[in-house]
Coordinates of C-alpha atoms in Angstrom, one line a residue:
X1 CA 11.7 -32.4 18.3
X2 CA 12.9 -28.9 17.7
X3 CA 11.7 -26.7 14.8
X4 CA 15.0 -26.9 12.8
X5 CA 15.1 -30.7 12.9
X6 CA 11.5 -31.1 11.9
X7 CA 12.0 -28.6 9.0
X8 CA 15.0 -30.6 7.7
X9 CA 13.0 -33.9 7.9
X10 CA 9.9 -32.5 6.2
X11 CA 11.7 -30.7 3.5
X12 CA 14.2 -33.6 3.0
X13 CA 11.4 -36.1 2.6
X14 CA 9.7 -33.8 -0.1
X15 CA 12.9 -33.4 -2.0
X16 CA 13.5 -37.2 -1.9
X17 CA 10.0 -37.7 -3.3
X18 CA 10.7 -35.3 -6.2
X19 CA 14.0 -36.9 -7.1
X20 CA 12.4 -40.4 -6.9
X21 CA 9.6 -39.5 -9.2
X22 CA 12.1 -38.0 -11.7
X23 CA 14.1 -41.3 -11.7
X24 CA 10.9 -43.3 -12.3
X25 CA 9.7 -40.8 -15.1
X26 CA 12.8 -40.4 -17.2
X27 CA 12.3 -39.0 -20.6
X28 CA 13.4 -41.3 -23.4
X29 CA 12.3 -39.4 -26.5
X30 CA 11.7 -35.8 -27.6
X31 CA 8.0 -36.2 -27.3
X32 CA 8.3 -37.3 -23.6
X33 CA 10.9 -34.5 -22.9
X34 CA 8.8 -31.8 -24.4
X35 CA 5.1 -32.9 -23.8
X36 CA 5.4 -36.0 -21.6
X37 CA 4.4 -38.1 -24.6
X38 CA 1.0 -36.4 -24.9
X39 CA -0.5 -39.1 -22.7
X40 CA -1.0 -37.3 -19.3
X41 CA -4.5 -37.9 -17.7
X42 CA -6.6 -34.7 -17.6
X43 CA -7.0 -34.8 -13.8
X44 CA -3.3 -35.3 -13.2
X45 CA -2.5 -32.6 -15.8
X46 CA -5.0 -30.3 -14.1
X47 CA -3.1 -30.8 -10.8
X48 CA 0.3 -30.2 -12.4
X49 CA -1.0 -27.1 -14.1
X50 CA -2.2 -25.8 -10.8
X51 CA 1.4 -26.4 -9.3
X52 CA 2.9 -24.7 -12.4
X53 CA 0.5 -21.8 -12.1
X54 CA 0.8 -21.3 -8.4
X55 CA 4.3 -20.0 -8.2
X56 CA 6.3 -18.4 -5.4
X57 CA 4.3 -15.3 -6.4
X58 CA 1.0 -17.0 -5.6
X59 CA 2.1 -18.9 -2.5
X60 CA 4.4 -16.4 -0.9
X61 CA 3.7 -12.9 -2.4
X62 CA 0.0 -12.7 -3.2
X63 CA -1.3 -12.9 0.3
X64 CA 1.5 -10.5 1.4
X65 CA 0.4 -8.0 -1.3
X66 CA -3.2 -8.2 -0.2
X67 CA -2.2 -7.8 3.4
X68 CA -0.2 -4.7 2.5
X69 CA -2.7 -3.1 0.1
X70 CA -6.0 -4.5 1.4
X71 CA -8.8 -4.1 -1.2
X72 CA -6.3 -2.6 -3.6
X73 CA -4.2 -5.8 -3.5
X74 CA -7.2 -7.9 -4.7
X75 CA -6.3 -7.0 -8.2
X76 CA -3.5 -9.7 -8.1
X77 CA -6.1 -12.2 -7.1
X78 CA -8.6 -11.2 -9.8
X79 CA -5.9 -10.7 -12.4
X80 CA -4.1 -14.0 -12.0
X81 CA -7.2 -16.1 -11.7
X82 CA -9.0 -14.3 -14.6
X83 CA -5.9 -14.8 -16.7
X84 CA -6.1 -18.5 -16.2
X85 CA -9.8 -18.5 -17.3
X86 CA -8.9 -16.6 -20.5
X87 CA -6.1 -19.1 -21.2
X88 CA -8.3 -22.1 -20.5
X89 CA -11.2 -20.8 -22.7
X90 CA -9.6 -18.8 -25.5
X91 CA -6.2 -20.4 -26.1
X92 CA -5.5 -23.9 -24.6
X93 CA -7.9 -26.0 -26.6
X94 CA -7.0 -24.4 -30.0
X95 CA -3.3 -24.5 -29.3
X96 CA -3.6 -28.2 -28.3
X97 CA -5.5 -29.0 -31.5
X98 CA -2.8 -27.4 -33.6
X99 CA -0.5 -30.3 -32.5
X100 CA 2.8 -28.5 -31.9
X101 CA 5.4 -28.7 -29.0
X102 CA 5.8 -24.9 -28.3
X103 CA 4.2 -21.5 -28.6
X104 CA 6.9 -20.1 -31.0
X105 CA 6.3 -23.1 -33.3
X106 CA 2.6 -22.3 -33.4
X107 CA 3.5 -18.6 -34.2
X108 CA 5.9 -19.6 -36.9
X109 CA 3.5 -22.1 -38.6
X110 CA 0.4 -19.9 -38.3
X111 CA 2.2 -16.8 -39.6
X112 CA 4.2 -18.8 -42.2
X113 CA 7.4 -17.1 -41.2
X114 CA 10.6 -18.0 -39.3
X115 CA 11.0 -14.4 -38.6
X116 CA 7.7 -14.4 -36.6
X117 CA 8.9 -17.5 -34.8
X118 CA 12.2 -15.8 -33.9
X119 CA 10.4 -12.8 -32.5
X120 CA 8.1 -15.1 -30.4
X121 CA 11.3 -16.9 -29.1
X122 CA 12.8 -13.6 -28.0
X123 CA 9.6 -12.6 -26.2
X124 CA 9.3 -16.0 -24.6
X125 CA 13.0 -16.0 -23.5
X126 CA 12.9 -12.5 -21.9
X127 CA 9.5 -13.1 -20.2
X128 CA 10.5 -16.5 -18.9
X129 CA 13.9 -15.4 -17.7
X130 CA 12.7 -12.3 -15.9
X131 CA 9.9 -14.3 -14.2
X132 CA 12.2 -17.1 -13.1
X133 CA 14.3 -14.6 -11.1
X134 CA 11.6 -14.3 -8.5
X135 CA 11.3 -18.1 -8.3
X136 CA 15.0 -18.7 -7.5
X137 CA 15.1 -15.7 -5.1
X138 CA 12.1 -17.2 -3.3
X139 CA 14.0 -20.5 -3.0
X140 CA 16.9 -18.6 -1.4
X141 CA 14.8 -16.8 1.0
X142 CA 12.9 -19.9 2.2
X143 CA 16.2 -21.9 2.5
X144 CA 17.9 -19.1 4.4
X145 CA 15.1 -18.8 6.9
X146 CA 14.1 -22.3 7.5
X147 CA 17.2 -24.3 6.9
X148 CA 19.7 -21.9 8.4
X149 CA 21.9 -21.6 5.3
X150 CA 22.9 -18.6 3.4
X151 CA 20.7 -17.2 0.6
X152 CA 23.4 -18.3 -2.0
X153 CA 23.6 -21.8 -0.6
X154 CA 19.8 -22.1 -0.7
X155 CA 19.8 -21.1 -4.4
X156 CA 22.5 -23.7 -5.2
X157 CA 20.5 -26.4 -3.5
X158 CA 17.4 -25.4 -5.4
X159 CA 19.3 -25.5 -8.7
X160 CA 20.4 -29.1 -7.9
X161 CA 17.0 -30.3 -7.1
X162 CA 15.5 -28.8 -10.2
X163 CA 18.4 -30.2 -12.3
X164 CA 17.6 -33.7 -11.0
X165 CA 14.1 -33.9 -12.0
X166 CA 13.9 -31.4 -14.9
X167 CA 17.0 -32.4 -16.9
X168 CA 16.5 -36.1 -16.7
X169 CA 12.8 -36.2 -16.8
X170 CA 11.8 -33.3 -19.1
X171 CA 8.1 -32.6 -19.2
X172 CA 7.4 -36.2 -18.2
X173 CA 9.4 -35.9 -15.0
X174 CA 8.3 -32.3 -14.4
X175 CA 4.6 -33.3 -14.8
X176 CA 4.5 -36.0 -12.2
X177 CA 6.8 -34.1 -9.9
X178 CA 4.4 -31.1 -10.1
X179 CA 1.5 -33.4 -9.1
X180 CA 3.4 -34.2 -5.9
X181 CA 4.4 -30.5 -5.4
X182 CA 0.8 -29.5 -5.7
X183 CA -0.2 -31.8 -2.8
X184 CA 2.5 -30.4 -0.7
X185 CA 1.9 -26.7 -1.4
X186 CA -1.9 -26.9 -1.1
X187 CA -1.6 -28.6 2.3
X188 CA 1.0 -26.1 3.3
X189 CA -1.2 -23.3 2.4
X190 CA -4.6 -24.4 3.8
X191 CA -3.6 -26.3 7.0
X192 CA -2.3 -23.1 8.7
X193 CA -5.2 -21.1 7.3
X194 CA -7.6 -23.5 9.0
X195 CA -5.7 -23.3 12.4
X196 CA -5.5 -19.5 12.2
X197 CA -9.2 -19.1 11.3
X198 CA -10.2 -21.3 14.2
X199 CA -8.1 -19.3 16.6
X200 CA -9.5 -16.0 15.6
X201 CA -13.0 -16.6 14.6
X202 CA -13.9 -20.2 15.7
X203 CA -14.7 -21.0 12.0
X204 CA -12.6 -23.7 10.4
X205 CA -13.1 -22.5 6.8
X206 CA -10.9 -19.4 6.3
X207 CA -13.1 -18.1 3.5
X208 CA -16.0 -18.0 5.9
X209 CA -13.9 -16.9 8.8
X210 CA -12.9 -13.7 6.8
X211 CA -16.5 -12.6 7.1
X212 CA -17.2 -13.9 10.7
X213 CA -17.1 -12.2 14.1
X214 CA -14.0 -12.5 16.1
X215 CA -14.1 -15.3 18.6
X216 CA -15.9 -14.4 21.7
X217 CA -17.1 -11.0 20.4
X218 CA -19.7 -9.5 18.2
X219 CA -17.1 -7.5 16.2
X220 CA -16.4 -8.7 12.6
X221 CA -12.8 -9.6 11.8
X222 CA -12.8 -7.1 8.9
X223 CA -14.3 -4.4 11.1
X224 CA -11.6 -4.9 13.8
X225 CA -8.9 -4.9 11.2
X226 CA -10.2 -1.6 9.7
X227 CA -10.3 -0.1 13.1
X228 CA -6.7 -1.2 13.9
X229 CA -5.1 0.0 10.6
X230 CA -6.9 3.3 10.5
X231 CA -6.0 3.9 14.2
X232 CA -2.3 3.4 13.1
X233 CA -2.6 5.9 10.3
X234 CA -2.9 3.3 7.4
X235 CA -5.7 3.5 4.7
X236 CA -8.8 1.5 5.5
X237 CA -8.2 -2.1 4.6
X238 CA -11.5 -2.9 3.0
X239 CA -11.8 0.2 0.7
X240 CA -8.2 1.1 -0.2
X241 CA -7.9 1.4 -4.0
X242 CA -4.5 1.0 -5.6
X243 CA -4.0 4.4 -7.3
X244 CA -7.0 5.5 -9.4
X245 CA -9.9 3.3 -10.4
X246 CA -8.6 3.4 -14.0
X247 CA -5.2 2.1 -12.7
X248 CA -6.8 -0.7 -10.7
X249 CA -8.8 -1.8 -13.8
X250 CA -5.9 -1.6 -16.3
X251 CA -3.6 -3.3 -13.7
X252 CA -6.1 -6.2 -13.4
X253 CA -6.5 -6.5 -17.2
X254 CA -2.7 -6.5 -17.6
X255 CA -2.3 -9.3 -15.2
X256 CA -5.0 -11.2 -16.8
X257 CA -3.7 -11.1 -20.4
X258 CA -0.1 -11.3 -19.2
X259 CA -0.7 -14.5 -17.4
X260 CA -2.8 -15.9 -20.3
X261 CA 0.2 -15.3 -22.5
X262 CA 3.0 -16.8 -20.3
X263 CA 4.2 -19.9 -22.2
X264 CA 5.2 -22.2 -19.4
X265 CA 1.6 -22.8 -18.5
X266 CA 0.4 -22.9 -22.2
X267 CA 2.7 -25.8 -23.0
X268 CA 1.0 -27.9 -20.2
X269 CA -2.0 -28.3 -22.4
X270 CA 0.1 -30.0 -25.1
X271 CA 0.6 -33.0 -22.8
X272 CA -2.9 -34.5 -23.0
X273 CA -4.1 -36.9 -25.7
X274 CA -7.1 -35.1 -27.1
X275 CA -8.6 -31.5 -27.4
X276 CA -11.5 -32.7 -25.1
X277 CA -8.8 -33.7 -22.5
X278 CA -7.3 -30.2 -22.8
X279 CA -10.7 -28.6 -21.9
X280 CA -11.2 -31.2 -19.0
X281 CA -7.7 -30.5 -17.6
X282 CA -8.3 -26.8 -17.8
X283 CA -11.4 -27.3 -15.7
X284 CA -9.7 -29.5 -13.3
X285 CA -6.8 -27.0 -12.9
X286 CA -9.4 -24.3 -12.1
X287 CA -10.7 -26.5 -9.3
X288 CA -7.3 -27.1 -7.9
X289 CA -6.3 -23.5 -8.2
X290 CA -9.6 -22.5 -6.6
X291 CA -8.7 -24.2 -3.4
X292 CA -5.8 -21.8 -2.9
X293 CA -6.8 -18.5 -4.4
X294 CA -10.1 -17.9 -2.4
X295 CA -8.2 -18.7 0.7
X296 CA -5.5 -16.0 0.1
X297 CA -7.8 -12.9 1.2
X298 CA -8.4 -14.7 4.5
X299 CA -4.7 -15.5 5.0
X300 CA -3.8 -11.9 4.2
X301 CA -6.3 -10.3 6.5
X302 CA -5.6 -12.7 9.4
X303 CA -1.8 -12.3 9.0
X304 CA -2.1 -8.5 9.1
X305 CA -4.2 -8.6 12.2
X306 CA -1.8 -11.1 13.9
X307 CA 1.1 -8.9 13.0
X308 CA -0.4 -5.9 14.6
X309 CA -1.5 -7.9 17.7
X310 CA 2.2 -9.0 18.1
X311 CA 3.4 -5.4 18.3
X312 CA 0.3 -4.3 20.4
X313 CA -0.7 -7.2 22.7
X314 CA -4.3 -7.0 23.7
X315 CA -5.4 -5.1 20.6
X316 CA -7.6 -8.0 19.5
X317 CA -9.2 -8.9 22.8
X318 CA -9.7 -5.3 24.2
X319 CA -12.2 -3.2 22.3
X320 CA -11.1 -0.1 24.1
X321 CA -7.4 -0.7 23.7
X322 CA -5.3 2.5 23.8
X323 CA -2.6 2.4 21.1
X324 CA -1.1 5.6 22.4
X325 CA -0.5 4.4 25.9
X326 CA 3.1 4.4 27.0
X327 CA 3.2 0.7 27.6
X328 CA 0.8 -0.4 24.8
X329 CA 3.6 -1.6 22.5
X330 CA 5.8 -4.6 23.1
X331 CA 9.3 -4.2 24.4
X332 CA 12.0 -5.0 21.8
X333 CA 13.8 -7.1 24.3
X334 CA 10.7 -9.1 24.9
X335 CA 9.8 -9.6 21.2
X336 CA 8.7 -13.1 20.2
X337 CA 11.3 -15.7 18.9
X338 CA 9.8 -15.5 15.4
X339 CA 10.7 -11.8 15.0
X340 CA 14.3 -12.6 16.0
X341 CA 14.5 -15.4 13.5
X342 CA 13.2 -13.3 10.6
X343 CA 15.5 -10.3 11.5
X344 CA 18.5 -12.6 10.8
X345 CA 17.2 -12.8 7.1
X346 CA 17.1 -9.0 6.8
X347 CA 13.5 -9.1 5.8
X348 CA 12.3 -7.8 9.1
X349 CA 14.1 -4.7 10.6
X350 CA 13.7 -2.7 13.8
X351 CA 15.2 0.7 14.5
X352 CA 14.5 2.4 17.9
X353 CA 13.9 5.9 16.7
X354 CA 12.7 7.4 20.0
X355 CA 14.8 5.3 22.3
X356 CA 12.0 4.0 24.4
X357 CA 12.9 0.3 23.7
X358 CA 9.4 -0.4 22.4
X359 CA 8.3 -1.2 18.9
X360 CA 6.2 1.4 17.2
X361 CA 4.6 0.0 13.9
X362 CA 2.5 2.7 12.1
X363 CA 2.2 4.9 9.1
X364 CA 4.5 7.7 9.9
X365 CA 3.4 9.6 6.7
X366 CA 0.1 10.3 8.4
X367 CA -0.6 13.8 9.5
X368 CA -2.4 12.8 12.7
X369 CA -0.8 14.7 15.4
X370 CA -1.6 12.0 18.0
X371 CA 1.7 10.1 17.0
X372 CA 3.9 13.1 17.7
X373 CA 2.0 13.8 20.9
X374 CA 2.8 10.2 22.1
X375 CA 6.5 10.8 21.5
X376 CA 6.8 8.6 18.4
X377 CA 9.6 9.7 16.1
X378 CA 8.7 7.5 13.1
X379 CA 7.9 4.0 12.1
X380 CA 10.3 1.6 13.7
X381 CA 9.4 -1.8 12.1
X382 CA 9.9 -2.6 8.5
X383 CA 8.3 -5.9 7.3
X384 CA 8.9 -7.3 3.8
X385 CA 5.5 -8.2 2.6
X386 CA 6.8 -11.5 1.1
X387 CA 7.3 -13.0 4.6
X388 CA 3.7 -12.7 5.6
X389 CA 2.7 -16.3 4.5
X390 CA 5.8 -17.9 5.6
X391 CA 5.9 -16.2 9.0
X392 CA 2.1 -16.4 9.6
X393 CA 2.2 -19.8 11.4
X394 CA 5.0 -18.6 13.6
X395 CA 3.2 -15.4 14.4
X396 CA 0.1 -17.4 15.3
X397 CA 2.2 -19.8 17.5
X398 CA 1.1 -22.9 15.5
X399 CA 2.9 -26.3 16.1
X400 CA 6.3 -26.8 14.7
X401 CA 5.1 -29.3 12.1
X402 CA 2.8 -26.8 10.6
X403 CA 5.7 -24.3 10.3
X404 CA 7.9 -26.9 8.6
X405 CA 5.1 -27.8 6.3
X406 CA 4.8 -24.2 5.1
X407 CA 8.5 -24.1 4.5
X408 CA 8.1 -27.2 2.2
X409 CA 5.2 -25.7 0.6
X410 CA 6.9 -22.4 -0.3
X411 CA 9.8 -24.3 -1.8
X412 CA 7.5 -26.6 -3.8
X413 CA 5.6 -23.6 -5.3
X414 CA 8.9 -21.9 -6.3
X415 CA 10.5 -25.1 -7.6
X416 CA 7.4 -26.3 -9.6
X417 CA 7.1 -23.0 -11.5
X418 CA 10.8 -22.7 -12.0
X419 CA 10.8 -26.1 -13.7
X420 CA 8.0 -25.2 -16.1
X421 CA 9.8 -22.0 -17.0
X422 CA 13.0 -23.7 -17.5
X423 CA 11.4 -26.2 -19.9
X424 CA 9.8 -23.4 -21.8
X425 CA 13.2 -21.9 -22.2
X426 CA 14.8 -25.2 -23.1
X427 CA 12.3 -26.1 -25.7
X428 CA 12.6 -22.5 -27.3
X429 CA 16.3 -23.0 -27.7
X430 CA 16.6 -26.6 -28.6
X431 CA 13.4 -27.1 -30.6
X432 CA 12.5 -23.7 -32.0
X433 CA 15.9 -22.4 -32.7
X434 CA 18.2 -25.4 -33.1
X435 CA 16.0 -28.0 -34.7
X436 CA 13.5 -25.8 -36.7
X437 CA 16.0 -23.0 -37.8
X438 CA 19.6 -23.9 -37.5
X439 CA 20.0 -27.6 -37.7
X440 CA 16.8 -29.2 -39.3
X441 CA 18.5 -32.5 -40.0
X442 CA 19.3 -33.0 -36.3
X443 CA 18.3 -36.5 -35.2
X444 CA 15.8 -37.1 -32.3
X445 CA 18.6 -38.3 -30.1
X446 CA 20.6 -35.2 -30.9
X447 CA 17.7 -33.0 -30.2
X448 CA 17.0 -34.7 -26.9
X449 CA 20.6 -34.2 -25.8
X450 CA 20.4 -30.6 -26.9
X451 CA 17.3 -30.1 -24.9
X452 CA 18.9 -31.4 -21.8
X453 CA 22.0 -29.2 -22.4
X454 CA 19.8 -26.2 -22.9
X455 CA 17.9 -27.0 -19.7
X456 CA 21.2 -27.4 -17.7
X457 CA 22.4 -24.0 -19.1
X458 CA 19.1 -22.4 -18.3
X459 CA 19.3 -23.6 -14.7
X460 CA 22.8 -22.1 -14.4
X461 CA 21.6 -18.9 -15.9
X462 CA 18.5 -18.8 -13.5
X463 CA 20.8 -19.4 -10.5
X464 CA 23.1 -16.6 -11.5
X465 CA 20.1 -14.2 -11.9
X466 CA 18.8 -15.3 -8.5
X467 CA 22.2 -14.6 -6.9
X468 CA 22.8 -11.4 -8.9
X469 CA 19.4 -9.8 -9.7
X470 CA 19.8 -7.0 -12.3
X471 CA 19.4 -3.4 -11.4
X472 CA 15.7 -3.6 -12.4
X473 CA 15.0 -6.5 -10.2
X474 CA 12.1 -4.7 -8.5
X475 CA 10.5 -4.4 -12.0
X476 CA 11.1 -7.9 -13.2
X477 CA 7.5 -9.1 -12.5
X478 CA 6.2 -6.0 -14.4
X479 CA 8.5 -6.8 -17.3
X480 CA 7.6 -10.5 -17.4
X481 CA 3.8 -10.0 -17.3
X482 CA 3.9 -6.8 -19.3
X483 CA 5.9 -8.5 -22.1
X484 CA 3.6 -11.4 -22.3
X485 CA 0.6 -9.2 -22.3
X486 CA 1.8 -6.8 -24.9
X487 CA 3.5 -9.3 -27.3
X488 CA 2.5 -12.9 -26.9
X489 CA -1.1 -12.8 -26.0
X490 CA -2.3 -10.5 -28.9
X491 CA -0.3 -12.6 -31.3
X492 CA -1.9 -15.8 -30.1
X493 CA -5.4 -14.3 -30.1
X494 CA -5.0 -13.0 -33.6
X495 CA -3.5 -16.3 -34.8
X496 CA -6.5 -18.3 -33.6
X497 CA -9.4 -15.9 -34.3
X498 CA -8.3 -13.8 -37.3
X499 CA -8.0 -15.6 -40.6
X500 CA -6.8 -12.4 -42.3
X501 CA -3.9 -11.5 -40.0
X502 CA -0.7 -11.9 -41.9
X503 CA 3.0 -12.3 -40.9
X504 CA 3.9 -8.7 -41.4
X505 CA 1.1 -7.6 -39.1
X506 CA 2.0 -10.1 -36.4
X507 CA 5.7 -9.3 -36.4
X508 CA 5.0 -5.5 -36.3
X509 CA 2.4 -5.9 -33.6
X510 CA 4.7 -7.9 -31.3
X511 CA 7.6 -5.5 -31.7
X512 CA 5.5 -2.5 -31.2
X513 CA 3.7 -3.9 -28.1
X514 CA 7.1 -5.1 -26.8
X515 CA 8.9 -1.9 -27.5
X516 CA 6.3 0.5 -25.9
X517 CA 5.9 -1.5 -22.9
X518 CA 9.6 -1.9 -22.2
X519 CA 10.1 1.8 -22.9
X520 CA 7.5 2.7 -20.3
X521 CA 8.7 0.3 -17.6
X522 CA 12.4 1.1 -18.0
X523 CA 11.7 4.8 -18.1
X524 CA 9.7 4.8 -14.9
X525 CA 12.2 2.6 -13.2
X526 CA 14.8 5.2 -13.8
X527 CA 16.9 2.9 -16.0
X528 CA 16.4 4.3 -19.4
X529 CA 18.7 7.3 -20.2
X530 CA 19.1 9.2 -23.4
X531 CA 22.0 11.7 -23.5
X532 CA 22.2 11.6 -19.7
X533 CA 18.5 12.4 -19.2
X534 CA 15.8 10.1 -18.2
X535 CA 13.4 9.8 -21.2
X536 CA 10.3 10.6 -19.4
X537 CA 8.8 13.6 -21.2
X538 CA 6.7 11.5 -23.6
X539 CA 4.9 10.0 -20.5
X540 CA 4.6 13.1 -18.4
X541 CA 7.6 12.5 -16.1
X542 CA 8.5 10.0 -13.4
X543 CA 6.0 11.3 -10.9
X544 CA 3.2 11.7 -13.4
X545 CA 2.3 8.3 -15.0
X546 CA 0.4 8.4 -18.3
X547 CA -3.2 8.6 -17.2
X548 CA -2.1 7.6 -13.7
X549 CA -1.1 4.1 -14.9
X550 CA 1.7 2.4 -13.1
X551 CA 4.5 0.7 -15.1
X552 CA 3.4 -2.7 -13.7
X553 CA 0.0 -2.1 -15.4
X554 CA 1.2 -0.9 -18.7
X555 CA 1.1 -4.3 -20.4
X556 CA -2.6 -3.8 -21.2
X557 CA -1.8 -0.6 -23.0
X558 CA 1.0 -2.3 -24.8
X559 CA -1.5 -5.0 -25.9
X560 CA -3.8 -2.3 -27.4
X561 CA -0.9 -0.8 -29.3
X562 CA 0.0 -4.4 -30.5
X563 CA -3.5 -5.0 -31.9
X564 CA -3.7 -1.5 -33.5
X565 CA -0.4 -1.8 -35.2
X566 CA -0.9 -5.3 -36.4
X567 CA -4.2 -4.6 -38.1
X568 CA -2.8 -1.3 -39.6
X569 CA 0.2 -3.1 -41.1
X570 CA -2.0 -6.0 -42.2
X571 CA -4.1 -3.7 -44.2
X572 CA -1.1 -2.3 -46.1
X573 CA 0.6 -5.6 -46.9
X574 CA 0.1 -8.8 -48.7
X575 CA -3.0 -10.8 -47.8
X576 CA -2.7 -14.2 -45.9
X577 CA -2.3 -17.3 -48.3
X578 CA -5.5 -19.2 -48.8
X579 CA -4.1 -22.4 -47.3
X580 CA -3.1 -20.6 -44.1
X581 CA -6.7 -19.1 -43.8
X582 CA -8.1 -22.6 -44.2
X583 CA -5.7 -23.9 -41.5
X584 CA -7.0 -21.3 -39.1
X585 CA -10.6 -22.3 -39.9
X586 CA -9.7 -26.0 -39.2
X587 CA -8.2 -25.2 -35.9
X588 CA -11.3 -23.4 -34.8
X589 CA -13.7 -26.1 -35.9
X590 CA -14.4 -28.6 -33.0
X591 CA -13.0 -31.7 -34.8
X592 CA -10.3 -34.1 -33.9
X593 CA -6.9 -33.0 -32.9
X594 CA -3.5 -33.7 -34.4
X595 CA -1.0 -35.9 -32.6
X596 CA 1.6 -33.9 -30.8
X597 CA 4.7 -34.7 -32.8
X598 CA 6.3 -31.2 -33.2
X599 CA 6.5 -31.4 -37.0
X600 CA 5.6 -28.5 -39.2
X601 CA 2.2 -28.3 -40.9
X602 CA 2.2 -28.0 -44.7

């Protein structure tokens, strides 16, 4: 059976499974729609949380980023994993004990203010909307490559699948679908990694293969990779730092607190019966996440080495391989089939700059004279880092069923997180805005219908943004994580651990953190203009980041501003009412949890 047919069969079976689960797990009440009735088993919730957490960014992009940046790319691994640990230890159990449906509802009740809840809704909507663009774009890329349809058609199909199980099933349908999606994506990620590790090192465990010698040699895999990339003018793979050490640290911290503040994972902990179950499900989720994340560095390094070995056949086997030899590079006309297939998507491009018909893939910004002496006129191969995981099985010439499984896994990762984000958006609109603010007398049946309508509208909006990403599409991830880091995370932390933080401080802090982060990101992306001039003077200009900190890393600075402004305003305004301070104390004391009914505390 050919690759295209196998891919259709595997992906079609997984989609049928998702839809079947959605029909079985239809939501019949607002409690089932928002929090799956609060009765999900901790192990299943841990698995669903893992799927919700491991988005297209984790499945598709993370290993590609590590492959591109080497050691410097490890900040994504540390930031996202560390963010989950912060969420599990500092936020999830306490928010579950509070007994609410959503993050904005907690903010509104804790800070006794509909204004605070409204600001939290705005933060949630912007963060979730910008984050979902990447998921829908990932769906389009995977479909266009593996199913032979256009990017737009792929996004429409993805919208339809999510509509089937998210709108009808709500959190109940999403939860059990995400359990299935976790199984698909983890198999799709680890099975090729095992095959490739065996091929390169003879070790079936990728994590150990990363530190092993190349098969049949006494040269370590990472040593070989360092030799290859430095010979080609790139930075040494194992020591390359992303910017300055300060930037690397702040970037990691920003990802940590940003991911801990993203609401689509926080709401997963409202679906279990008890606070103890929230802690258990957090632990199980860390186990399930831990299967993929430690595998990513091995996948990245092996994919990087395999890509160079494709362009320069013999580079792995021959210790004395001469990269500068006239016939060292592969002829473009003899390139492997996988390169041709990815060229069709536009994510891999070749331009023959010196007219020799061979592919020169190197760092043409290097000042090493050997490249010019060999007649090379510039790098000729452009590889989008997001294809590394999806293309890795093809590069390694693995069986067709493995390639098809990876396609299904990439789609599962994108769809699972998209569903969680869409539910967070839906609940913010139908529950936090409509029910709690605008129409308090709305019946449960009416609220359930409003939630489904809001979900459907959110799916259409997400699809539109996936088809027509805004001008700042390259910065959407920075905006999503930076927004959550600078606004929601500090607010939640102060709401749980500070009995004296009042509504004025919380609102001022969220707005200040949000404002400074958005200003910095937009300015350095060249989007913000004031009177025709880019407003960059405050930060030292586009080429001179504030203390060398990239826009994508600025969320941590925004969080510091949030905390500082919140406490300054708190000290100048009315103290917290006594009953609110007592409520905070009750939430922190390890006693029983409230039922998750979504009603306001008094």
